[in-house]
Coordinates of C-alpha atoms and ligand atoms in Angstrom, one line a residue:
M640 CA -95.1 54.1 114.4
S641 CA -94.4 53.2 118.0
S642 CA -93.9 50.0 119.9
T643 CA -97.0 48.7 121.7
I644 CA -94.9 46.6 124.1
E645 CA -93.9 48.2 127.4
P646 CA -90.3 47.7 128.6
V647 CA -90.0 45.0 131.3
L648 CA -86.9 45.9 133.4
D649 CA -87.1 42.8 135.7
P650 CA -85.1 40.2 133.7
F651 CA -86.3 37.3 135.8
A652 CA -89.9 38.2 135.0
L653 CA -89.1 38.6 131.3
A654 CA -87.3 35.2 131.2
R655 CA -90.4 33.6 132.7
T656 CA -92.7 35.3 130.2
L657 CA -90.6 34.2 127.2
S658 CA -90.2 30.7 128.5
G659 CA -91.2 27.9 126.2
K660 CA -91.7 30.2 123.2
Q661 CA -90.3 30.7 119.7
L662 CA -91.4 33.3 117.2
I663 CA -92.9 31.7 114.1
D664 CA -95.1 33.5 111.6
G665 CA -95.5 36.5 113.8
Q666 CA -96.6 34.6 116.9
L667 CA -94.9 33.5 120.1
V668 CA -95.6 29.8 120.0
A669 CA -94.6 26.6 121.9
P670 CA -92.4 24.1 120.1
R671 CA -94.3 21.4 118.2
S672 CA -92.8 18.7 120.5
G673 CA -93.8 20.7 123.7
R674 CA -90.3 20.1 125.1
T675 CA -88.2 22.7 126.8
F676 CA -84.7 22.9 128.3
D677 CA -83.4 25.0 131.3
V678 CA -81.7 28.3 130.9
V679 CA -79.3 28.9 133.8
N680 CA -77.9 32.1 135.3
P681 CA -74.2 31.5 135.1
A682 CA -73.6 33.7 138.2
T683 CA -75.7 31.5 140.5
Q684 CA -76.4 28.4 138.6
E685 CA -80.1 28.9 139.2
T686 CA -82.6 28.1 136.5
V687 CA -84.2 31.3 135.2
G688 CA -86.5 29.9 132.6
Q689 CA -87.1 27.2 130.0
A690 CA -86.3 27.6 126.4
A691 CA -88.3 26.0 123.7
W692 CA -86.6 22.9 122.4
G693 CA -87.1 23.4 118.7
D694 CA -86.6 20.7 116.2
E695 CA -87.1 19.8 112.6
A696 CA -90.9 20.3 112.8
D697 CA -90.4 23.9 114.0
V698 CA -87.8 24.5 111.3
A699 CA -90.4 23.4 108.7
A700 CA -93.1 25.7 110.1
A701 CA -90.7 28.7 110.3
V702 CA -89.3 28.2 106.9
A703 CA -92.8 27.8 105.4
A704 CA -93.8 31.1 107.0
A705 CA -90.6 32.8 105.8
V706 CA -91.2 31.6 102.2
K707 CA -94.7 33.1 102.2
A708 CA -93.6 36.4 103.8
Q709 CA -90.6 36.8 101.5
R710 CA -92.7 36.8 98.3
E711 CA -94.5 39.9 99.4
W712 CA -91.6 41.6 101.2
A713 CA -89.4 41.4 98.0
K714 CA -92.2 43.2 96.1
R715 CA -92.0 46.2 98.3
P716 CA -89.7 49.1 97.3
A717 CA -86.3 48.7 98.8
R718 CA -86.6 52.1 100.6
E719 CA -89.8 51.0 102.3
R720 CA -88.1 47.8 103.5
G721 CA -85.2 49.9 104.7
K722 CA -87.5 52.3 106.6
L723 CA -89.1 49.4 108.5
V724 CA -85.7 47.9 109.3
A725 CA -84.5 51.3 110.6
E726 CA -87.8 51.5 112.6
C727 CA -86.7 48.2 114.3
G728 CA -83.6 50.0 115.4
R729 CA -85.7 52.8 117.0
I730 CA -87.8 50.2 118.9
L731 CA -84.8 48.3 120.1
D732 CA -83.1 51.5 121.2
A733 CA -86.2 52.4 123.3
H734 CA -85.9 48.9 124.9
K735 CA -82.2 48.7 125.3
E736 CA -82.1 48.6 129.1
E737 CA -84.4 45.7 129.4
I738 CA -82.6 43.8 126.7
A739 CA -79.3 44.5 128.4
R740 CA -80.6 43.1 131.7
L741 CA -82.0 40.0 130.0
V742 CA -78.8 39.2 128.2
T743 CA -76.9 39.7 131.4
L744 CA -79.1 37.2 133.2
E745 CA -78.6 34.5 130.7
T746 CA -75.0 34.9 129.7
G747 CA -73.4 36.2 132.9
K748 CA -71.8 39.2 131.2
A749 CA -71.6 42.3 133.4
L750 CA -74.4 44.8 132.8
R751 CA -72.5 48.0 133.0
T752 CA -69.3 47.0 131.1
E753 CA -70.7 44.7 128.5
S754 CA -74.5 44.1 128.1
R755 CA -75.4 47.8 128.0
V756 CA -72.7 48.4 125.4
E757 CA -74.0 45.5 123.3
A758 CA -77.7 46.6 123.6
G759 CA -76.6 50.2 122.8
V760 CA -75.0 49.2 119.5
L761 CA -77.7 46.7 118.6
S762 CA -80.0 49.4 117.2
D763 CA -77.1 50.9 115.2
A764 CA -77.0 47.9 112.9
F765 CA -80.7 48.3 112.0
T766 CA -80.4 52.0 111.5
F767 CA -77.2 51.6 109.4
F768 CA -78.5 48.8 107.1
G769 CA -82.0 50.4 106.9
G770 CA -80.3 53.5 105.4
L771 CA -78.4 51.4 102.9
A772 CA -81.6 50.3 101.1
P773 CA -81.2 52.8 98.2
E774 CA -77.8 51.2 97.5
L775 CA -79.4 48.0 96.2
K776 CA -78.7 49.3 92.7
G777 CA -77.7 47.6 89.5
E778 CA -75.5 48.7 86.6
T779 CA -76.0 49.3 82.9
V780 CA -73.4 47.6 80.8
P781 CA -72.1 49.0 77.5
F782 CA -72.6 45.8 75.6
N783 CA -74.3 46.7 72.4
P784 CA -75.9 50.0 71.5
A785 CA -79.0 48.3 70.2
M786 CA -79.6 46.5 73.5
L787 CA -80.2 47.6 77.0
T788 CA -78.0 45.5 79.2
M789 CA -78.2 45.9 82.9
T790 CA -77.9 44.1 86.2
V791 CA -80.2 44.1 89.1
R792 CA -79.8 42.8 92.7
E793 CA -82.3 40.2 93.7
P794 CA -82.8 38.7 97.1
I795 CA -81.9 35.1 97.7
G796 CA -85.1 34.1 99.4
V797 CA -85.0 32.6 102.9
V798 CA -81.8 33.0 104.9
G799 CA -80.9 30.7 107.8
A800 CA -78.9 32.5 110.6
I801 CA -77.2 30.5 113.3
I802 CA -75.7 32.6 116.2
P803 CA -73.6 32.1 119.3
W804 CA -74.1 33.2 122.9
N805 CA -71.2 35.6 123.5
V806 CA -72.6 38.7 121.7
P807 CA -75.9 37.2 120.6
L808 CA -77.8 40.4 119.9
L809 CA -75.2 42.2 117.8
L810 CA -74.1 39.1 115.9
M811 CA -77.7 38.4 115.1
A812 CA -78.3 42.0 114.0
L813 CA -75.3 42.0 111.6
K814 CA -76.9 39.0 109.9
I815 CA -80.6 39.8 109.9
A816 CA -80.6 43.5 109.2
P817 CA -78.8 43.3 105.8
A818 CA -80.7 40.1 104.9
M819 CA -84.1 41.8 105.4
V820 CA -83.2 45.1 103.8
A821 CA -82.0 43.1 100.7
G822 CA -85.5 41.5 100.5
N823 CA -84.9 38.2 102.2
A824 CA -86.9 36.6 105.0
V825 CA -85.0 35.1 107.9
V826 CA -85.1 32.1 110.3
V827 CA -82.7 32.5 113.2
K828 CA -81.5 29.7 115.5
S829 CA -80.3 31.1 118.8
A830 CA -77.6 29.6 121.0
E831 CA -78.6 27.1 123.7
E832 CA -77.1 29.3 126.4
A833 CA -78.7 32.6 125.3
P834 CA -82.2 32.2 123.8
F835 CA -84.2 35.0 125.6
A836 CA -82.7 38.4 124.8
V837 CA -82.6 37.6 121.1
L838 CA -86.2 36.3 121.2
R839 CA -87.3 39.5 123.0
A840 CA -85.5 41.6 120.4
C841 CA -87.4 39.7 117.6
Q842 CA -90.7 40.0 119.5
L843 CA -90.2 43.8 119.7
M844 CA -89.3 44.0 116.0
Q845 CA -92.4 42.0 115.1
T846 CA -94.5 45.0 116.1
V847 CA -93.4 46.6 112.8
L848 CA -92.4 43.7 110.5
P849 CA -94.9 41.6 108.5
P850 CA -95.6 38.1 110.1
G851 CA -93.2 35.4 109.0
L852 CA -90.4 37.7 107.8
L853 CA -88.4 37.2 110.9
N854 CA -88.7 33.9 112.8
I855 CA -86.5 32.7 115.7
L856 CA -86.1 29.2 117.0
S857 CA -84.2 27.9 120.0
G858 CA -82.8 24.4 120.5
M859 CA -79.8 22.2 120.2
G860 CA -77.4 22.6 117.3
P861 CA -77.8 19.1 115.8
E862 CA -81.6 19.0 116.3
C863 CA -82.6 22.5 115.3
G864 CA -79.5 24.2 113.6
A865 CA -78.7 21.3 111.4
P866 CA -82.2 20.9 109.9
L867 CA -82.3 24.6 109.3
V868 CA -79.1 24.5 107.2
A869 CA -80.3 21.3 105.4
H870 CA -83.8 22.7 104.6
P871 CA -84.3 22.7 100.8
K872 CA -86.0 26.2 100.9
V873 CA -83.1 27.8 102.8
G874 CA -81.0 29.4 100.1
K875 CA -78.2 30.9 102.2
V876 CA -76.8 30.3 105.6
T877 CA -74.9 32.7 107.8
F878 CA -73.1 31.3 110.8
T879 CA -71.0 32.6 113.7
G880 CA -69.5 30.1 116.1
S881 CA -66.8 27.4 116.4
V882 CA -64.6 26.2 113.5
E883 CA -65.8 22.6 114.2
T884 CA -69.5 23.5 113.8
G885 CA -68.7 25.9 110.9
K886 CA -67.2 23.0 109.0
I887 CA -70.4 20.9 109.5
V888 CA -72.5 23.8 108.3
Y889 CA -70.3 24.3 105.2
K890 CA -70.5 20.6 104.3
T891 CA -74.3 20.6 104.4
A892 CA -74.4 23.8 102.4
A893 CA -72.0 22.2 99.9
D894 CA -74.4 19.4 99.3
K895 CA -77.1 21.9 98.6
L896 CA -74.8 24.2 96.6
I897 CA -75.9 27.2 98.6
P898 CA -73.7 30.1 99.7
V899 CA -72.5 30.4 103.3
T900 CA -70.9 33.1 105.4
L901 CA -68.8 31.7 108.3
E902 CA -67.5 33.8 111.1
L903 CA -65.4 31.4 113.2
G904 CA -62.9 31.6 115.9
G905 CA -59.6 33.4 116.4
K906 CA -56.3 33.4 118.3
S907 CA -55.5 37.0 117.6
P908 CA -52.0 38.4 118.1
M909 CA -51.0 41.7 119.7
I910 CA -47.4 42.9 119.1
V911 CA -46.0 45.4 121.5
M912 CA -42.7 46.9 120.2
G913 CA -40.0 48.2 122.4
D914 CA -40.8 51.8 121.5
A915 CA -44.6 51.5 122.3
D916 CA -46.4 53.6 124.8
V917 CA -46.7 50.9 127.4
D918 CA -49.6 52.4 129.3
K919 CA -51.7 52.7 126.1
A920 CA -50.7 49.2 125.1
V921 CA -51.7 47.8 128.5
A922 CA -55.1 49.5 128.2
G923 CA -55.3 48.0 124.7
A924 CA -54.6 44.6 126.0
V925 CA -57.3 44.8 128.7
A926 CA -59.8 46.0 126.0
G927 CA -58.5 43.6 123.4
M928 CA -58.6 40.6 125.7
R929 CA -62.2 41.5 126.5
F930 CA -61.5 40.8 130.2
T931 CA -64.9 42.4 131.0
R932 CA -66.5 39.7 128.8
Q933 CA -64.5 37.0 130.6
G934 CA -62.4 36.8 127.4
Q935 CA -65.3 35.3 125.5
S936 CA -64.6 37.0 122.2
C937 CA -63.6 35.7 118.8
T938 CA -61.3 38.6 118.3
A939 CA -59.7 38.4 121.8
S940 CA -56.1 39.5 121.7
S941 CA -55.1 36.3 123.4
R942 CA -51.5 36.0 122.1
I943 CA -49.5 39.0 123.3
F944 CA -45.9 39.4 122.0
V945 CA -44.0 41.9 124.0
H946 CA -40.5 43.2 123.3
A947 CA -38.0 42.2 126.0
D948 CA -37.2 45.9 126.7
V949 CA -40.7 46.6 128.0
H950 CA -41.9 43.1 128.8
D951 CA -41.6 43.1 132.6
D952 CA -43.1 46.6 132.9
F953 CA -45.9 45.6 130.5
V954 CA -46.8 42.5 132.5
A955 CA -46.7 44.2 135.9
K956 CA -48.9 47.0 134.6
L957 CA -51.3 44.6 133.0
K958 CA -51.6 42.5 136.1
A959 CA -52.2 45.7 138.2
K960 CA -54.9 46.8 135.8
V961 CA -56.8 43.5 135.8
D962 CA -56.4 43.2 139.6
A963 CA -58.3 46.4 139.9
M964 CA -61.3 45.0 138.1
V965 CA -64.2 43.9 140.2
M966 CA -65.6 40.4 139.6
G967 CA -69.1 39.9 140.9
D968 CA -72.9 39.7 140.3
P969 CA -73.3 40.6 136.6
L970 CA -76.4 42.7 137.4
D971 CA -74.6 44.7 140.0
E972 CA -73.5 48.2 138.8
A973 CA -70.1 47.9 140.5
T974 CA -69.2 44.7 138.6
D975 CA -66.6 44.8 135.8
I976 CA -66.2 41.1 135.2
G977 CA -69.1 38.6 135.3
A978 CA -69.3 34.8 135.1
I979 CA -68.4 32.3 132.4
V980 CA -71.4 31.3 130.3
S981 CA -71.7 27.6 130.9
R982 CA -70.2 24.7 132.9
Q983 CA -68.7 23.3 129.7
Q984 CA -66.9 26.6 128.9
Y985 CA -65.8 26.9 132.6
D986 CA -64.3 23.4 132.6
K987 CA -62.6 24.1 129.3
V988 CA -61.0 27.4 130.5
L989 CA -59.8 25.9 133.8
N990 CA -58.2 23.1 131.9
Y991 CA -56.2 25.5 129.8
I992 CA -55.1 27.3 132.9
R993 CA -54.0 24.0 134.5
I994 CA -52.0 23.2 131.4
G995 CA -50.4 26.6 131.7
E996 CA -49.4 25.9 135.3
E997 CA -47.8 22.6 134.3
S998 CA -45.9 24.0 131.3
P999 CA -42.2 24.2 131.8
G1000 CA -40.9 27.8 132.1
A1001 CA -44.4 29.4 132.3
T1002 CA -45.6 31.6 135.1
V1003 CA -49.3 31.9 135.7
L1004 CA -50.5 35.1 137.2
K1005 CA -54.0 35.0 138.5
C1006 CA -55.7 38.4 138.6
S1007 CA -58.6 40.1 140.4
A1008 CA -60.4 38.2 143.1
L1009 CA -63.3 35.7 143.1
P1010 CA -66.5 37.2 144.4
A1011 CA -66.9 36.9 148.2
D1012 CA -70.7 37.0 148.2
P1013 CA -72.0 33.6 149.3
K1014 CA -75.0 34.0 146.9
L1015 CA -72.5 33.6 144.1
G1016 CA -70.8 30.6 145.6
K1017 CA -71.9 28.3 142.8
G1018 CA -71.3 30.9 140.1
L1019 CA -69.0 30.1 137.2
F1020 CA -66.3 32.7 138.1
V1021 CA -62.7 32.4 136.9
Q1022 CA -59.9 34.6 137.8
P1023 CA -58.4 36.2 134.7
A1024 CA -55.0 34.5 134.1
L1025 CA -51.8 35.7 132.4
L1026 CA -49.8 32.8 131.1
V1027 CA -46.3 34.5 131.0
D1028 CA -43.5 32.8 129.0
I1029 CA -45.9 30.0 128.0
P1030 CA -44.2 27.8 125.2
R1031 CA -45.4 29.0 121.8
D1032 CA -46.3 25.5 120.8
S1033 CA -48.4 24.6 123.9
A1034 CA -52.1 24.1 123.7
P1035 CA -53.1 27.3 125.5
A1036 CA -50.8 29.2 123.1
R1037 CA -52.3 27.7 119.9
E1038 CA -56.0 26.8 120.6
E1039 CA -58.9 29.2 121.0
I1040 CA -59.7 29.3 124.8
F1041 CA -62.6 31.7 124.7
G1042 CA -62.0 32.6 128.3
P1043 CA -60.1 35.2 130.4
V1044 CA -56.7 33.7 129.6
A1045 CA -53.9 35.7 127.8
C1046 CA -50.7 34.1 126.6
L1047 CA -47.7 36.4 126.9
F1048 CA -44.5 35.8 124.9
R1049 CA -41.2 37.7 125.0
F1050 CA -39.4 38.7 121.8
T1051 CA -36.3 40.7 120.7
E1052 CA -36.5 40.6 116.9
Y1053 CA -39.4 42.1 115.0
E1054 CA -39.2 39.5 112.3
D1055 CA -39.6 36.8 114.9
A1056 CA -42.7 38.5 116.3
I1057 CA -44.3 38.8 112.9
Q1058 CA -43.7 35.2 112.0
A1059 CA -44.9 33.9 115.3
A1060 CA -48.0 36.2 115.1
N1061 CA -48.8 34.6 111.7
D1062 CA -48.0 31.1 112.8
T1063 CA -51.6 30.1 113.6
E1064 CA -54.5 28.5 111.7
Y1065 CA -56.6 31.6 112.5
G1066 CA -56.7 35.1 111.0
L1067 CA -59.4 37.2 112.5
A1068 CA -57.8 40.3 114.1
A1069 CA -54.3 41.6 115.0
T1070 CA -52.8 44.7 116.6
I1071 CA -49.4 46.3 116.7
W1072 CA -48.2 48.9 119.2
T1073 CA -45.3 51.1 118.1
R1074 CA -44.4 54.8 117.7
D1075 CA -42.5 54.0 114.4
L1076 CA -44.6 54.6 111.3
K1077 CA -42.4 52.4 109.1
T1078 CA -42.8 49.4 111.4
A1079 CA -46.5 50.0 111.7
M1080 CA -46.9 50.1 107.9
D1081 CA -44.9 47.0 107.4
A1082 CA -46.9 45.1 110.0
V1083 CA -50.3 46.1 108.8
H1084 CA -49.5 44.6 105.4
R1085 CA -47.9 41.4 106.7
L1086 CA -50.2 40.4 109.5
E1087 CA -52.5 37.7 108.2
A1088 CA -55.9 38.9 109.6
G1089 CA -59.1 40.5 108.5
F1090 CA -59.0 43.3 110.9
V1091 CA -55.7 45.0 111.8
Q1092 CA -55.2 48.0 114.1
V1093 CA -52.2 50.1 115.1
N1094 CA -52.1 51.6 118.7
Q1095 CA -55.7 50.8 119.4
N1096 CA -58.1 47.9 119.9
L1097 CA -61.6 48.9 118.9
V1098 CA -64.5 46.4 118.5
V1099 CA -66.5 45.7 115.4
Q1100 CA -69.0 48.2 114.3
P1101 CA -71.3 48.9 111.3
N1102 CA -69.5 50.1 108.2
L1103 CA -66.2 48.5 109.2
S1104 CA -65.7 45.2 107.2
Y1105 CA -65.5 42.4 109.7
G1106 CA -64.5 38.8 109.1
G1107 CA -61.4 36.5 109.1
V1108 CA -59.0 34.8 106.8
K1109 CA -57.6 31.2 107.1
A1110 CA -59.7 29.1 109.6
S1111 CA -61.4 32.2 111.0
G1112 CA -64.0 32.2 108.3
L1113 CA -65.4 32.9 104.9
G1114 CA -66.9 36.2 103.9
K1115 CA -67.2 39.6 105.6
E1116 CA -70.0 41.2 107.6
A1117 CA -71.1 44.7 108.6
T1118 CA -70.8 46.7 105.4
L1119 CA -72.8 47.6 102.3
E1120 CA -70.5 45.3 100.3
S1121 CA -71.4 42.4 102.6
M1122 CA -75.1 43.1 102.2
L1123 CA -74.8 43.0 98.4
E1124 CA -72.4 40.1 98.2
H1125 CA -74.0 37.8 100.8
F1126 CA -77.7 38.5 100.7
T1127 CA -78.4 39.2 97.0
H1128 CA -77.5 37.7 93.7
K1129 CA -76.8 39.7 90.6
K1130 CA -79.1 39.1 87.6
T1131 CA -78.0 40.2 84.1
I1132 CA -80.9 41.4 81.9
I1133 CA -80.5 42.1 78.2
I1134 CA -83.3 43.8 76.3
N1135 CA -82.9 43.7 72.5
M1136 CA -84.7 46.8 71.1
G1137 CA -83.8 46.1 67.5
Ligands
LIG2653 P1 -70.9 26.2 118.4 O1 -70.2 26.6 117.2 O2 -71.1 24.7 118.6 O3 -72.3 26.9 118.5 C1 -72.7 28.1 117.8 C2 -74.1 27.9 117.3 O4 -74.1 26.8 116.4 C3 -75.1 27.6 118.3 O5 -76.3 28.2 118.0 C4 -75.3 26.1 118.2 O6 -76.5 25.6 118.6 C5 -75.1 25.9 116.7 N1 -74.8 24.5 116.3 C6 -74.1 23.6 117.0 N2 -74.0 22.5 116.3 C7 -74.7 22.7 115.1 C8 -74.9 21.9 113.9 N3 -74.5 20.6 113.9 N4 -75.6 22.4 112.9 C9 -76.0 23.7 113.0 N5 -75.8 24.5 114.1 C10 -75.2 24.0 115.1 O7 -70.0 26.8 119.6 P2 -70.2 26.5 121.2 O8 -70.4 25.0 121.4 O9 -71.1 27.4 121.8 O10 -68.7 26.9 121.7 C11 -67.6 26.1 121.4 C12 -66.4 26.9 121.1 O11 -66.6 27.6 119.9 C13 -66.0 28.0 122.1 O12 -65.3 27.5 123.2 C14 -65.3 29.0 121.3 O13 -64.0 28.6 121.1 C15 -66.0 28.9 119.9 N6 -67.0 29.9 119.7 C16 -66.7 31.0 118.8 C17 -67.5 32.0 118.7 C18 -67.3 33.2 117.8 O14 -67.7 34.3 118.0 N7 -66.6 33.0 116.7 C19 -68.8 32.1 119.4 C20 -69.1 30.9 120.2 C21 -68.2 29.9 120.3
LIG2654 MG1 -70.9 23.3 120.3

């Protein structure tokens, strides 16, 4: 099977084409209210299109379509479902350049360093979960020789998926691919800031999926996300976003007694021991802080504890490395660092930098240079900032900034670094940099996080369990186990043959 939709490499044209549309029951349709809201290019502040302003009426239509489609979908053999989901991966792969350009336009992430990477791994999630379809197996239970006792995995029904704007395509894929393979239908609510690339991805997948199986709405959280969570026919909600909104979602789900998966924020520590390879650790800090994504990552290594023996060397090298990065037009191939996604995030980030500047004892090192191009004069660009020696109890050191701001702390005792690393409400990711195996082994067990790495800082990928402890969330994503646990329920069947 091949896609009948030709790639559109001009993201401006594509944004206009998708304006005012949602995908419901296999069709691109306007919202019931007829209302739209502007989608803005963060690099110029120019409006690039209008997103459908979905609300409760659209949620009702999408869920009704999903309920209908799910009944038939669940009857198909799991391997057939898996094959179609894997086929979605193939189609998305063939369209990855246009998807990368579109997500660049709406989020301000740089095309070369970020969006192409995201669009490249997008298809992996569909290929990976599609291939796991035969693993939707049950067990036989040695209960009584005269009875056949077994378990089967059944789909939940309709899954509501609420996604953020920072890595919208991949985070959507990690939810909808396993949900669909497991036999569920899905209604996605995209983030206000990034509605188009995910809509385009769903439109492309629609060329192979049955109508109504995958629906995507756009709109405001309280008006479109909240009724999706509250809808009586939605049997499971999977959410990625802020702790604050995650709690609202959880409370509504509690009232309905339905399961939720929550992937929330982080304030992830990075510990650099005195014996670490400083150059590798500096490269790991640049990657871990996601400076190329303006630091807009839930796993950002935003609290960096550096042993006093190597601290000054580490800071100087880190600054030099970030200074060498080019901030500019996200669509430009030369650009390493793009713009902050929205005015709200921009103001929030600048406020934390200002607090850093006013904090006693702290030194704020601003890196790289704002773009000189007058076309980008109104763009939401922020110089990456290193808040060196920032007090550990200050707001920038404790709260999730979700911007290009790293807090650096000096330590001399390993115990102190471990305790400080764990002294946070969050627990998403952590890294330690050392040549000493004993220290590394001790740290990986003691660091309170869902994803711990030694001497490297890789990003999430299919088959690696992903998700936090403490306030960073509930439940894991990206693995076979997550598909079984979060998108099926286990039914016990006993057949008495006596
Ligand atoms: P948010 O959590 O408010 O938004 C995430 C998604 O939830 C969006 O689709 C939004 O429309 C939806 N939403 C909002 N209110 C809702 C409600 N009452 N019911 C159902 N859905 C609702 O995050 P936002 O406002 O984009 O960013 C605020 C902060 O959250 C950021 O500064 C960052 O610290 C954190 N964040 C963390 C992310 C992560 O990957 N863990 C992703 C995005 C933001
Ligand atoms: Mg919000």
